[in-house]
PDB file of C-alpha atoms in Angstrom:
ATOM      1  CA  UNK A 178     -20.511  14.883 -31.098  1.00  0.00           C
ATOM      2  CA  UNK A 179     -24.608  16.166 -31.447  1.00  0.00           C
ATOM      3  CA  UNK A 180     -23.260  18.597 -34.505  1.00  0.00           C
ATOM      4  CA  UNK A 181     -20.709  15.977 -36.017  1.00  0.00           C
ATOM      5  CA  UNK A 182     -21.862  15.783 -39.746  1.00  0.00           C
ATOM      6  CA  UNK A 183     -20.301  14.652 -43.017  1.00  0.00           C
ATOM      7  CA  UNK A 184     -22.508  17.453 -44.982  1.00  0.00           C
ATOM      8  CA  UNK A 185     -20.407  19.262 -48.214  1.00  0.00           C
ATOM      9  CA  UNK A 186     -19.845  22.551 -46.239  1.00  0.00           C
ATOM     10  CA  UNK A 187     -18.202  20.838 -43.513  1.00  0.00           C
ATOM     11  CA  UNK A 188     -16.343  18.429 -45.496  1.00  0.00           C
ATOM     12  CA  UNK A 189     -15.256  20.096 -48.680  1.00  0.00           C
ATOM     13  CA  UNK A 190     -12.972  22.472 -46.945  1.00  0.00           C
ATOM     14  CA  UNK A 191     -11.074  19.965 -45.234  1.00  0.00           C
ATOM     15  CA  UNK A 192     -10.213  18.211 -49.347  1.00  0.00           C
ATOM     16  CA  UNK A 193      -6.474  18.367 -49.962  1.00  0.00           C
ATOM     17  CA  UNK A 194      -6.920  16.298 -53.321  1.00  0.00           C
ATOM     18  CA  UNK A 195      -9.076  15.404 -56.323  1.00  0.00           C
ATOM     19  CA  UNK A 196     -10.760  12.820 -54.065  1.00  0.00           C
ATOM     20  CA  UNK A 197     -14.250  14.063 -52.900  1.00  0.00           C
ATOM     21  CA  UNK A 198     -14.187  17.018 -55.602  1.00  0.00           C
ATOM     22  CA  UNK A 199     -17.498  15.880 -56.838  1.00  0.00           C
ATOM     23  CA  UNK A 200     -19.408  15.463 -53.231  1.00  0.00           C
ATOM     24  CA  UNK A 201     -22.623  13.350 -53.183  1.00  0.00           C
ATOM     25  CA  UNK A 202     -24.313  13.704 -49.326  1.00  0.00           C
ATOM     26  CA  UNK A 203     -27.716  11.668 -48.304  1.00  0.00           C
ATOM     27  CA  UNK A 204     -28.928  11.546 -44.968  1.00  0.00           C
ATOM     28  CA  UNK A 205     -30.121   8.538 -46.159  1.00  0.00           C
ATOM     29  CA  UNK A 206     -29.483   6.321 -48.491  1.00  0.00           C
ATOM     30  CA  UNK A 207     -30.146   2.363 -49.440  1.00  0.00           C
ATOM     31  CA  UNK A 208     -26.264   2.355 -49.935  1.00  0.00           C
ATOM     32  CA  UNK A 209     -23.641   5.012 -51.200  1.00  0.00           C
ATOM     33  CA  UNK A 210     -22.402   2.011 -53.497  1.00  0.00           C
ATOM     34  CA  UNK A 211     -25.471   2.513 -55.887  1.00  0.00           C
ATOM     35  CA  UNK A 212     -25.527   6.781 -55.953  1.00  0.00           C
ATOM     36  CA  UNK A 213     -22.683   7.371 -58.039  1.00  0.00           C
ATOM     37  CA  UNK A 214     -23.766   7.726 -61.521  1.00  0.00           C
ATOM     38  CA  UNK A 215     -21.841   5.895 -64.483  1.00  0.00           C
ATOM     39  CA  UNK A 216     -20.601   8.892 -66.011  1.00  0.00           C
ATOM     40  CA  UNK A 217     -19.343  10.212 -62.534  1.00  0.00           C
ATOM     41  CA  UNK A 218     -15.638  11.297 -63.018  1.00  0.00           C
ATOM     42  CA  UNK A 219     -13.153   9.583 -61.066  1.00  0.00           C
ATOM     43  CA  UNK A 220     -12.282  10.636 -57.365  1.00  0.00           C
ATOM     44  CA  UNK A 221     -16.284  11.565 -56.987  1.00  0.00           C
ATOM     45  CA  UNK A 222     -17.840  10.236 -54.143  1.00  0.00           C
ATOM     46  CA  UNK A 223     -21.123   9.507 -52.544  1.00  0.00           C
ATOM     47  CA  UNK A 224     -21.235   9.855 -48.431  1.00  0.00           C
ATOM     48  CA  UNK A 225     -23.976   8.924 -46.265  1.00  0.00           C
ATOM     49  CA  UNK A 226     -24.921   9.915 -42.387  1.00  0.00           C
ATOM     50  CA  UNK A 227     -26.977   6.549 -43.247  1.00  0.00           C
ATOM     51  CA  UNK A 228     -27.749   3.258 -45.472  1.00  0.00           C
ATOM     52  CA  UNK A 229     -30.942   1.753 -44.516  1.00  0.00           C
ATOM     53  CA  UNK A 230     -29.408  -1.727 -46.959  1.00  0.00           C
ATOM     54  CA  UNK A 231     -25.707  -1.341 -46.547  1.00  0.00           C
ATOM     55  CA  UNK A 232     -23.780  -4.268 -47.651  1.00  0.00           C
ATOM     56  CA  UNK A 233     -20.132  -5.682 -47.042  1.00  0.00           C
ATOM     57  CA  UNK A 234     -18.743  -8.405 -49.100  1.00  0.00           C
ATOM     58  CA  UNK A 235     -20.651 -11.486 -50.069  1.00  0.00           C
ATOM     59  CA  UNK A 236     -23.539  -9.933 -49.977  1.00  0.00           C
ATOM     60  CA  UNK A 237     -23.445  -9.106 -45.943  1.00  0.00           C
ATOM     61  CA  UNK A 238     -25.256  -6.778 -44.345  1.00  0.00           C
ATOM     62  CA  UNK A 239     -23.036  -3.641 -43.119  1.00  0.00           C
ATOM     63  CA  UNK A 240     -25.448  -1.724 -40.489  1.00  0.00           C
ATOM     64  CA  UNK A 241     -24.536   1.524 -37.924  1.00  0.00           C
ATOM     65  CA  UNK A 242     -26.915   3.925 -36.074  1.00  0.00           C
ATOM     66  CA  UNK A 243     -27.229   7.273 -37.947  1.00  0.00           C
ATOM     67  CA  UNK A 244     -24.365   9.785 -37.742  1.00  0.00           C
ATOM     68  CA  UNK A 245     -21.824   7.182 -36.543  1.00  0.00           C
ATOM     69  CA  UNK A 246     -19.822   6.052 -39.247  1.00  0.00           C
ATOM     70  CA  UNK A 247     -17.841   6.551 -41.974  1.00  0.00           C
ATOM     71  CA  UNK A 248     -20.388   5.617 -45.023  1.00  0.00           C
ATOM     72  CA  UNK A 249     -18.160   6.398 -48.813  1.00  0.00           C
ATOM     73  CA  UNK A 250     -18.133   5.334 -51.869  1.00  0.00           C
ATOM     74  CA  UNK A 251     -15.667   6.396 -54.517  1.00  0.00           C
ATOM     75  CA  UNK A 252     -15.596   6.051 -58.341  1.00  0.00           C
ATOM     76  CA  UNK A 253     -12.399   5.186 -59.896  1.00  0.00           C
ATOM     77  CA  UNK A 254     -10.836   4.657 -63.264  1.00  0.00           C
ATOM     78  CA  UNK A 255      -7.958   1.971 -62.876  1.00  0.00           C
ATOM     79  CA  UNK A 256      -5.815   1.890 -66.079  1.00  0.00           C
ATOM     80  CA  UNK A 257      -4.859  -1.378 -65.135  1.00  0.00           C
ATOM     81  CA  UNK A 258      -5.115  -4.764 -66.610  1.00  0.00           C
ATOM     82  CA  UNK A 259      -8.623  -6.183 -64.602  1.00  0.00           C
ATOM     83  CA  UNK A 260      -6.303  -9.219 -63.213  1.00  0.00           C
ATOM     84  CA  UNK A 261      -5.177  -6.578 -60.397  1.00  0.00           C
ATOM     85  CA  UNK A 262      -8.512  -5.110 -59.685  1.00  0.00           C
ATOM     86  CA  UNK A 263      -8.773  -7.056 -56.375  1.00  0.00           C
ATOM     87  CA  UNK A 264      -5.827  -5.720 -55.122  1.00  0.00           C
ATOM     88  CA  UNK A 265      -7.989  -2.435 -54.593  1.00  0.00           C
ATOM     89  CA  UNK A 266      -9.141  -3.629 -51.402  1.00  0.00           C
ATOM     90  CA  UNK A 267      -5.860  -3.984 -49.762  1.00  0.00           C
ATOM     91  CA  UNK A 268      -4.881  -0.455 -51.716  1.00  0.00           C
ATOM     92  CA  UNK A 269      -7.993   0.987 -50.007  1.00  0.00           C
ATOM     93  CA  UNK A 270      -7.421  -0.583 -46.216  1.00  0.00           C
ATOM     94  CA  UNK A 271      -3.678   0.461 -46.250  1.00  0.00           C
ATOM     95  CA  UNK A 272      -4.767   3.671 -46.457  1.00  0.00           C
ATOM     96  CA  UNK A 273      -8.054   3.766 -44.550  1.00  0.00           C
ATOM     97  CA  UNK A 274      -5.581   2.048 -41.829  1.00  0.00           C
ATOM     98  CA  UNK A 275      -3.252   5.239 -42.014  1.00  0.00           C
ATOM     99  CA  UNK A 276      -5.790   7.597 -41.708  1.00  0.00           C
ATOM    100  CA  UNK A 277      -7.408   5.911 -38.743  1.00  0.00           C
ATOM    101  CA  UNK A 278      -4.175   6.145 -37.127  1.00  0.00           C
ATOM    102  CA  UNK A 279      -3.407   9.456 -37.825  1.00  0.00           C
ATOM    103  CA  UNK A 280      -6.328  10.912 -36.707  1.00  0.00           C
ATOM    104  CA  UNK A 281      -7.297   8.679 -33.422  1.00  0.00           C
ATOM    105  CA  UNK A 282      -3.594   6.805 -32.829  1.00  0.00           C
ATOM    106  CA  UNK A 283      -4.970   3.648 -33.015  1.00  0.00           C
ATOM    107  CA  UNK A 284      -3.361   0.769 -35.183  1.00  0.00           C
ATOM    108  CA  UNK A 285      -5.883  -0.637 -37.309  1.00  0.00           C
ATOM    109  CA  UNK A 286      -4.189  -3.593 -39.051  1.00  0.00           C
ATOM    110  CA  UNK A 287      -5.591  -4.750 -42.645  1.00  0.00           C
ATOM    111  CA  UNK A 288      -6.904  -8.128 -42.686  1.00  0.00           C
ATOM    112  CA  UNK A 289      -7.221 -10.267 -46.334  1.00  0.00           C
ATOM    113  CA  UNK A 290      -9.222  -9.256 -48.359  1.00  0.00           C
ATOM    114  CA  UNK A 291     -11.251  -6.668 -46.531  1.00  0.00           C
ATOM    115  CA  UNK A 292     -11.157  -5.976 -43.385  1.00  0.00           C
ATOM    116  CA  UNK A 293      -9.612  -3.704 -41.038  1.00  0.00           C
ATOM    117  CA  UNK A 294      -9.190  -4.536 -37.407  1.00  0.00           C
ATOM    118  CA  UNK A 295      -7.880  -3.601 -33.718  1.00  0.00           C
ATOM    119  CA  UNK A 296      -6.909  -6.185 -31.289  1.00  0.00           C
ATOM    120  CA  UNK A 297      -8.893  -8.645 -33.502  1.00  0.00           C
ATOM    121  CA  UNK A 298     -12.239  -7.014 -34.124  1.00  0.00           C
ATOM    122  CA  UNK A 299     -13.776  -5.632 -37.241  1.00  0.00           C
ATOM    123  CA  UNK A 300     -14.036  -1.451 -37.209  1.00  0.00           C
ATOM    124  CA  UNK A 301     -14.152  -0.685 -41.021  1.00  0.00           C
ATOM    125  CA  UNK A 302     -15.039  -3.335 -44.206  1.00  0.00           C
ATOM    126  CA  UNK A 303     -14.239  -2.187 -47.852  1.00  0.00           C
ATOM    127  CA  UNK A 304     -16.152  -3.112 -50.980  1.00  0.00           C
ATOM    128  CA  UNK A 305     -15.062  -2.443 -54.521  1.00  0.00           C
ATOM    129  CA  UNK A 306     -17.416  -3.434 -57.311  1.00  0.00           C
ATOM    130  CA  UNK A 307     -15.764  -3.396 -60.992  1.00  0.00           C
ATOM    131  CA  UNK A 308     -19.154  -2.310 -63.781  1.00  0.00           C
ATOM    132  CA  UNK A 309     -19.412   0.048 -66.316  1.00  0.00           C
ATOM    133  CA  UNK A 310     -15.904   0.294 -67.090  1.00  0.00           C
ATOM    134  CA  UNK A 311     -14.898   1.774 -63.479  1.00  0.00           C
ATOM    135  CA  UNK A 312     -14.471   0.767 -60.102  1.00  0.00           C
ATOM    136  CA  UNK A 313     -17.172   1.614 -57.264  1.00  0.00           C
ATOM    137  CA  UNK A 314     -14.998   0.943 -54.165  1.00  0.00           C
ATOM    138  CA  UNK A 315     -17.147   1.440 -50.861  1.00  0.00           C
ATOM    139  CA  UNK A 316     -15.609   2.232 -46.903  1.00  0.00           C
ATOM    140  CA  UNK A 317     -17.351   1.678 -44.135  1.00  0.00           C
ATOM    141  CA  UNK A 318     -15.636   2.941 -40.506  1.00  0.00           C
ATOM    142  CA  UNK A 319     -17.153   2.195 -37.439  1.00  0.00           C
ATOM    143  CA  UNK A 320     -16.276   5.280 -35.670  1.00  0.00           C
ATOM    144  CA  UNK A 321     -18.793   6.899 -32.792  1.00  0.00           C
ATOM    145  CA  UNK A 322     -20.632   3.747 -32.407  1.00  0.00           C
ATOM    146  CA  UNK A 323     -21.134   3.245 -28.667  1.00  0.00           C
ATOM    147  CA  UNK A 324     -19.861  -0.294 -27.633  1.00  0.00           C
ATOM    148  CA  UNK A 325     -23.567  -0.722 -26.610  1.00  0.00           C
ATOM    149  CA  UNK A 326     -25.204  -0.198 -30.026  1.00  0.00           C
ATOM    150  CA  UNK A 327     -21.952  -2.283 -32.053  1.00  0.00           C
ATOM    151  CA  UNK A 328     -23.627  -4.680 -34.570  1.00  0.00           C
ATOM    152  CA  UNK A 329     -21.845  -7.714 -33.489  1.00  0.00           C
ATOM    153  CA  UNK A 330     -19.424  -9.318 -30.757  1.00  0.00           C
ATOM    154  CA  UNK A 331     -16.957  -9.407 -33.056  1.00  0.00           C
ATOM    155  CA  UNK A 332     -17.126  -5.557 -34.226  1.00  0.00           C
ATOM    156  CA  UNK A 333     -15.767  -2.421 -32.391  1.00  0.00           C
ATOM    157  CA  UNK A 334     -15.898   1.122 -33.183  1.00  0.00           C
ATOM    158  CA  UNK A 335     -12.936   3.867 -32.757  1.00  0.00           C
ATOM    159  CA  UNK A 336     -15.033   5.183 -30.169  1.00  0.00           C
ATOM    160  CA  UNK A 337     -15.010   2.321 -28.129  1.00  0.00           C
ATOM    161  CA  UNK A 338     -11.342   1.704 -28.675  1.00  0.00           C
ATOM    162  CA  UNK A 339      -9.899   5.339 -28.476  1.00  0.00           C
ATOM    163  CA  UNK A 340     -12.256   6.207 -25.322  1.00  0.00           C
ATOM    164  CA  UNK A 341     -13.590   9.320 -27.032  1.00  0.00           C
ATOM    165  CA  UNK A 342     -15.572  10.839 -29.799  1.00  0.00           C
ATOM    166  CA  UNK A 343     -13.594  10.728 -33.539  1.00  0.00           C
ATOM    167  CA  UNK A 344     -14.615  13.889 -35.885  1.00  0.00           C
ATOM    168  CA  UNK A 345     -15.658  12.421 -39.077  1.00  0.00           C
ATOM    169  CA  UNK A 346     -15.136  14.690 -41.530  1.00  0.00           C
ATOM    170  CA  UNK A 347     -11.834  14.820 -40.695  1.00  0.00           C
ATOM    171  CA  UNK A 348     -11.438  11.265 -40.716  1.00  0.00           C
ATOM    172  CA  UNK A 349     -13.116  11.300 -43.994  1.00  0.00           C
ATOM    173  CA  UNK A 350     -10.825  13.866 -45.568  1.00  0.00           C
ATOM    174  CA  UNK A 351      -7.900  12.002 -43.881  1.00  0.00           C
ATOM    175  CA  UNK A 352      -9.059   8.721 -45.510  1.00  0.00           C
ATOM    176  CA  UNK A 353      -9.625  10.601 -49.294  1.00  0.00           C
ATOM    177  CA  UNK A 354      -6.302  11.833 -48.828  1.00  0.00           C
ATOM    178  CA  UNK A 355      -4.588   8.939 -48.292  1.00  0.00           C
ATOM    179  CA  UNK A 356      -6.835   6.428 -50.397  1.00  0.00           C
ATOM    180  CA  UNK A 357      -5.174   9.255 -53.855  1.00  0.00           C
ATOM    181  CA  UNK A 358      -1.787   8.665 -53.206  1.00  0.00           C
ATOM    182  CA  UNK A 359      -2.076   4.854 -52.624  1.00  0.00           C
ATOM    183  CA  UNK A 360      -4.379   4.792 -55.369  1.00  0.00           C
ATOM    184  CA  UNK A 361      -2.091   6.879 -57.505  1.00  0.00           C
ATOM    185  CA  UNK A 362       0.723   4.761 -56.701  1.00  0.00           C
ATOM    186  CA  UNK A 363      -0.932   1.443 -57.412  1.00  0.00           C
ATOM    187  CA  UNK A 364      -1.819   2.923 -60.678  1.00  0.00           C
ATOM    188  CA  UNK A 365       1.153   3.745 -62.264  1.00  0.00           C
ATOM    189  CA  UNK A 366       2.775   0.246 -61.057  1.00  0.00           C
ATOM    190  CA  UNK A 367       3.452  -1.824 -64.138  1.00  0.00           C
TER     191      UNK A 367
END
């Protein structure tokens, strides 16, 4: 997909939710974890076509060739006590898992603490980083990466697994989407 782009104007109209109401897009950026600013209100995002020093958890390197991922960040405001701020991750990949397979079919399944994989290989990595009173939680989805350019043996891409091209901003609505109503949910749990 040449004209496949996560830019506002093709994303914004595909919001059903607060999520991605405040739209950050870089063509480039060191990582979408570090452009949301500390006042930003919650649901607001920064997106990416690409991070030049993405990272995954423990301080790993999360790398894809321009244009074919799924590059977010989201700021949230959890009301809960900080004890249950790890459980974010699993929050986020349940519903980065559902939006996967709504959109492609596939059945990503959600691997402790942060991974989500098909047939046992790593195609999207979540990252959530408590500061500043807020949550910065970062998804990464491998999803028009050709099985040529993957990072690793051990990754795959929808691309390679579905046979054909994913749209992204659909995917990327489809992931906001589901991500508020988990999120919501996990929220008002006592």
């Amino acid at each position: 997909m040449a004209d496949d782009s996560l830019a506002p104007e093709i994303v914004e109209p595909l919001l059903r939710g607060r999520f991605g109401r405040s739209y950050r897009y870089f063509e480039q950026c060191e990582s979408t974890q570090r452009e949301l600013p500390v006042d930003a209100p919650e649901g607001a995002v920064a997106v990416a076509e690409e991070q030049t020093a993405g990272r995954g958890r423990l301080g790993r390197s999360w790398s894809a060739p321009p244009r074919t991922s799924v590059l977010v960040s989201i700021n949230l405001r959890p009301l809960v006590d900080s004890a249950r701020l790890p459980e974010l991750s699993l929050v986020a990949g349940a519903a980065a898992a559902e939006a996967i397979a709504a959109e492609t079919g596939l059945d990503p399944e959600v691997r402790f603490p942060n991974d989500l994989l098909i047939d046992g290989r790593k195609v999207a990595g979540i990252l959530a980083e408590a500061r500043d009173d807020r949550v910065v939680l970062g998804i990464g989805i491998n999803a028009n990466i050709p099985p040529a350019q993957l990072p690793e043996p051990a990754a795959t891409s929808l691309l390679a697994e579905a046979g054909a091209p994913v749209d992204r901003a659909r995917l990327l609505a489809a992931v906001l989407e589901r991500l508020e109503a988990h999120y919501d949910r996990w929220n008002r749990r006592p």
